Amino acid sequence: MNSPSLPLARTVAALAAIAVASAVLPQTPAGLGTQSLTAQEPAPSPSAALLRRLAASADAFRNGQPVFVVASEVYPHDVIDVYADREAAFRAADSAGIDFHLYGPFVTPQDAGLPLIVLGCYKDDITTRYVCPPIMGGGQDPVFRMEEVDSLRITFFSNLRGPISIGMVRPPSSMIFTLDAFDRFIAPYYLHLFGPEYVVQMREQMMEYVRRGLGIR
């Protein structure tokens, strides 16, 4: 059987993560490309909500190669990881518990034939423009092939507390720094994936995180 391809080529780049989740639904029959924890027991047919989450996870790997997603059949369908190797995915699903299964393979084509990249671009809140620093050459420009990036560290320079750093092993596709950015960009994405109740819970948890960080009761 050929690997199902998510139709990313037709999506607008700025909305790809959301658009692919919608586009995959009518083109992926229930149960297509799923594997169980054992060869004897087929994995349950994925629900529409699970398909959206599988599509969102697979969309992070736009390398034209098949990937396997290990996820829970139980809402909100937690994803353990995405694997290029089927056997590694089987082992992860087996150790994760009875609710977790291997789904795939999924193939996401490269963006315009380019390798997966990390950009040092940002949205300017005042002008609402998306800004990328000028390319100066010399190997110091903020454009990286994903395989070049070992880890990521963001450092905030506070006038009161000095530098505070946040480290990440895998570079995220995006980061937000304000609550209004959560409301405008993150909330609509998770609303599409999981529905309003989930987003309300996410925002409540974020507000609790902010209050604890600021020492507000």
Coordinates of C-alpha atoms in Angstrom, one line a residue:
M1 CA 0.0 0.0 0.0
N2 CA 1.3 3.5 -0.9
S3 CA 1.9 5.8 2.0
P4 CA -0.8 8.5 2.4
S5 CA 0.4 11.9 1.6
L6 CA -1.0 15.0 3.4
P7 CA -1.9 17.6 0.7
L8 CA 0.3 20.3 2.0
A9 CA 1.2 21.6 -1.4
R10 CA -2.2 23.3 -1.7
T11 CA -2.1 25.0 1.7
V12 CA -1.1 28.6 2.3
A13 CA 2.2 28.5 4.1
A14 CA 1.1 30.8 6.9
L15 CA -1.8 28.5 7.7
A16 CA -0.3 25.1 6.8
A17 CA -0.4 23.6 10.2
I18 CA -4.1 24.2 10.5
A19 CA -5.0 23.7 6.9
V20 CA -3.4 20.3 6.6
A21 CA -5.3 19.0 9.6
S22 CA -8.6 19.9 7.9
A23 CA -7.5 18.7 4.4
V24 CA -6.4 15.3 5.5
L25 CA -9.8 14.3 6.9
P26 CA -11.8 13.7 3.7
Q27 CA -8.8 12.0 2.0
T28 CA -7.7 9.6 4.8
P29 CA -10.1 6.6 5.3
A30 CA -10.7 5.5 8.8
G31 CA -7.9 3.1 9.9
L32 CA -5.7 3.8 6.9
G33 CA -2.0 3.5 7.7
T34 CA -2.5 2.5 11.4
Q35 CA -0.6 -0.2 13.2
S36 CA -1.4 -1.9 16.5
L37 CA 0.8 -2.7 19.4
T38 CA 0.8 -6.3 18.1
A39 CA 0.3 -7.8 14.7
Q40 CA -2.8 -9.7 15.9
E41 CA -4.8 -6.6 17.2
P42 CA -5.6 -3.8 14.7
A43 CA -5.5 -0.3 16.1
P44 CA -8.9 1.3 16.6
S45 CA -10.0 3.4 13.6
P46 CA -8.9 7.0 14.4
S47 CA -11.5 9.6 15.1
A48 CA -11.7 12.9 13.3
A49 CA -10.1 14.6 16.4
L50 CA -7.2 12.1 16.4
L51 CA -6.7 12.5 12.6
R52 CA -6.4 16.2 13.1
R53 CA -3.7 15.7 15.8
L54 CA -1.9 13.2 13.7
A55 CA -1.8 15.6 10.8
A56 CA -0.5 18.4 12.9
S57 CA 2.3 16.3 14.3
A58 CA 3.3 14.8 10.9
D59 CA 3.2 18.4 9.4
A60 CA 6.3 19.2 11.5
F61 CA 8.3 16.8 9.3
R62 CA 8.2 18.2 5.8
N63 CA 11.1 16.1 4.5
G64 CA 9.3 13.9 1.9
Q65 CA 10.1 10.9 4.0
P66 CA 7.6 8.5 5.8
V67 CA 7.1 9.1 9.5
F68 CA 5.1 7.2 12.2
V69 CA 3.2 8.9 15.0
V70 CA 2.6 7.2 18.4
A71 CA -0.5 8.7 19.9
S72 CA -3.3 7.8 22.3
E73 CA -6.7 6.8 21.0
V74 CA -8.2 8.6 24.1
Y75 CA -9.0 12.3 23.9
P76 CA -7.1 14.6 23.8
H77 CA -5.0 12.1 22.0
D78 CA -1.6 12.8 23.5
V79 CA 1.3 12.3 21.1
I80 CA 4.4 10.5 22.4
D81 CA 6.7 11.3 19.5
V82 CA 7.1 11.0 15.7
Y83 CA 9.5 8.5 14.4
A84 CA 11.3 7.8 11.1
D85 CA 11.8 4.1 12.1
R86 CA 8.8 1.8 12.3
E87 CA 10.4 -0.5 14.9
A88 CA 11.3 2.4 17.2
A89 CA 7.7 3.6 16.9
F90 CA 6.4 0.1 17.8
R91 CA 8.7 0.0 20.9
A92 CA 7.5 3.4 22.0
A93 CA 3.9 2.5 21.6
D94 CA 4.4 -0.7 23.4
S95 CA 6.0 1.0 26.4
A96 CA 3.5 3.9 26.5
G97 CA 0.4 1.8 27.5
I98 CA -2.6 0.1 26.1
D99 CA -4.2 3.4 24.9
F100 CA -1.3 4.2 22.6
H101 CA -0.9 3.0 19.0
L102 CA 1.3 3.5 16.0
Y103 CA -0.2 5.5 13.2
G104 CA 1.3 5.9 9.7
P105 CA 3.3 6.1 7.7
F106 CA 2.5 9.7 6.7
V107 CA 4.6 11.6 4.1
T108 CA 4.7 15.4 4.1
P109 CA 6.5 16.9 1.0
Q110 CA 9.2 19.5 1.4
D111 CA 8.2 23.2 1.2
A112 CA 8.9 24.1 -2.4
G113 CA 11.6 21.4 -2.5
L114 CA 13.6 23.0 0.4
P115 CA 14.9 21.2 3.4
L116 CA 13.2 21.8 6.8
I117 CA 14.6 25.1 8.1
V118 CA 14.6 27.3 11.1
L119 CA 14.2 31.1 10.6
G120 CA 15.1 34.0 12.9
C121 CA 12.0 36.0 11.8
Y122 CA 9.4 37.6 13.9
K123 CA 6.1 39.5 13.9
D124 CA 6.3 43.2 14.7
D125 CA 3.4 44.0 17.0
I126 CA 3.3 47.7 16.1
T127 CA 3.4 47.4 12.3
T128 CA 1.9 43.9 12.2
R129 CA 4.5 43.0 9.6
Y130 CA 6.4 39.8 9.6
V131 CA 10.1 40.8 9.7
C132 CA 13.2 38.7 8.7
P133 CA 16.6 40.2 9.4
P134 CA 18.7 41.1 6.3
I135 CA 20.9 38.5 4.8
M136 CA 24.5 39.6 5.1
G137 CA 26.4 36.4 4.2
G138 CA 29.4 35.0 5.9
G139 CA 27.5 32.1 7.6
Q140 CA 26.1 34.3 10.4
D141 CA 22.6 34.7 9.1
P142 CA 19.7 33.3 11.1
V143 CA 18.6 30.7 8.6
F144 CA 19.4 27.1 9.5
R145 CA 18.8 23.6 8.2
M146 CA 17.0 21.8 11.0
E147 CA 19.6 19.1 11.2
E148 CA 22.2 21.8 12.0
V149 CA 20.4 22.9 15.1
D150 CA 21.5 21.0 18.2
S151 CA 19.4 22.9 20.7
L152 CA 17.8 26.3 21.2
R153 CA 18.1 28.8 24.1
I154 CA 16.1 32.0 24.5
T155 CA 17.5 34.6 26.9
F156 CA 15.5 37.4 28.4
F157 CA 17.5 40.4 29.7
S158 CA 15.6 41.7 32.7
N159 CA 16.3 45.2 34.2
L160 CA 15.5 43.8 37.6
R161 CA 16.6 40.2 37.7
G162 CA 19.3 39.9 35.1
P163 CA 19.4 37.4 32.2
I164 CA 16.9 34.5 32.4
S165 CA 17.2 31.7 29.8
I166 CA 14.9 29.0 28.6
G167 CA 16.4 26.0 26.9
M168 CA 14.8 23.6 24.4
V169 CA 16.2 20.4 22.9
R170 CA 14.0 20.6 19.8
P171 CA 13.4 24.0 18.2
P172 CA 9.7 24.8 18.2
S173 CA 7.9 25.9 15.0
S174 CA 6.8 29.0 16.9
M175 CA 6.9 30.8 20.2
I176 CA 4.7 33.4 21.9
F177 CA 5.7 35.9 24.5
T178 CA 2.4 37.6 25.4
L179 CA -1.1 36.7 26.3
D180 CA -2.6 38.6 23.4
A181 CA -0.4 36.5 21.1
F182 CA -1.8 33.4 22.7
D183 CA -5.4 34.6 22.1
R184 CA -4.7 35.6 18.4
F185 CA -2.5 32.7 17.2
I186 CA -2.3 29.8 19.6
A187 CA -5.9 29.7 20.7
P188 CA -7.4 29.4 17.2
Y189 CA -5.1 26.6 16.4
Y190 CA -6.0 24.5 19.4
L191 CA -9.6 25.5 19.0
H192 CA -9.5 23.8 15.6
L193 CA -7.8 20.7 17.0
F194 CA -9.7 20.2 20.3
G195 CA -12.6 22.5 20.6
P196 CA -13.5 25.4 22.9
E197 CA -13.5 23.6 26.3
Y198 CA -9.9 22.5 25.8
V199 CA -8.8 26.1 24.8
V200 CA -10.6 27.5 27.9
Q201 CA -8.7 25.1 30.1
M202 CA -5.4 25.9 28.4
R203 CA -5.9 29.7 29.0
E204 CA -6.8 29.1 32.6
Q205 CA -3.7 27.1 33.1
M206 CA -1.6 29.8 31.4
M207 CA -3.2 32.5 33.7
E208 CA -2.3 30.4 36.7
Y209 CA 1.2 30.1 35.4
V210 CA 1.5 33.9 35.0
R211 CA 0.0 34.5 38.5
R212 CA 2.5 32.1 40.1
G213 CA 5.4 33.6 38.2
L214 CA 4.5 37.1 39.3
G215 CA 3.6 36.1 42.9
I216 CA 0.0 37.1 42.5
R217 CA -2.6 35.2 44.5

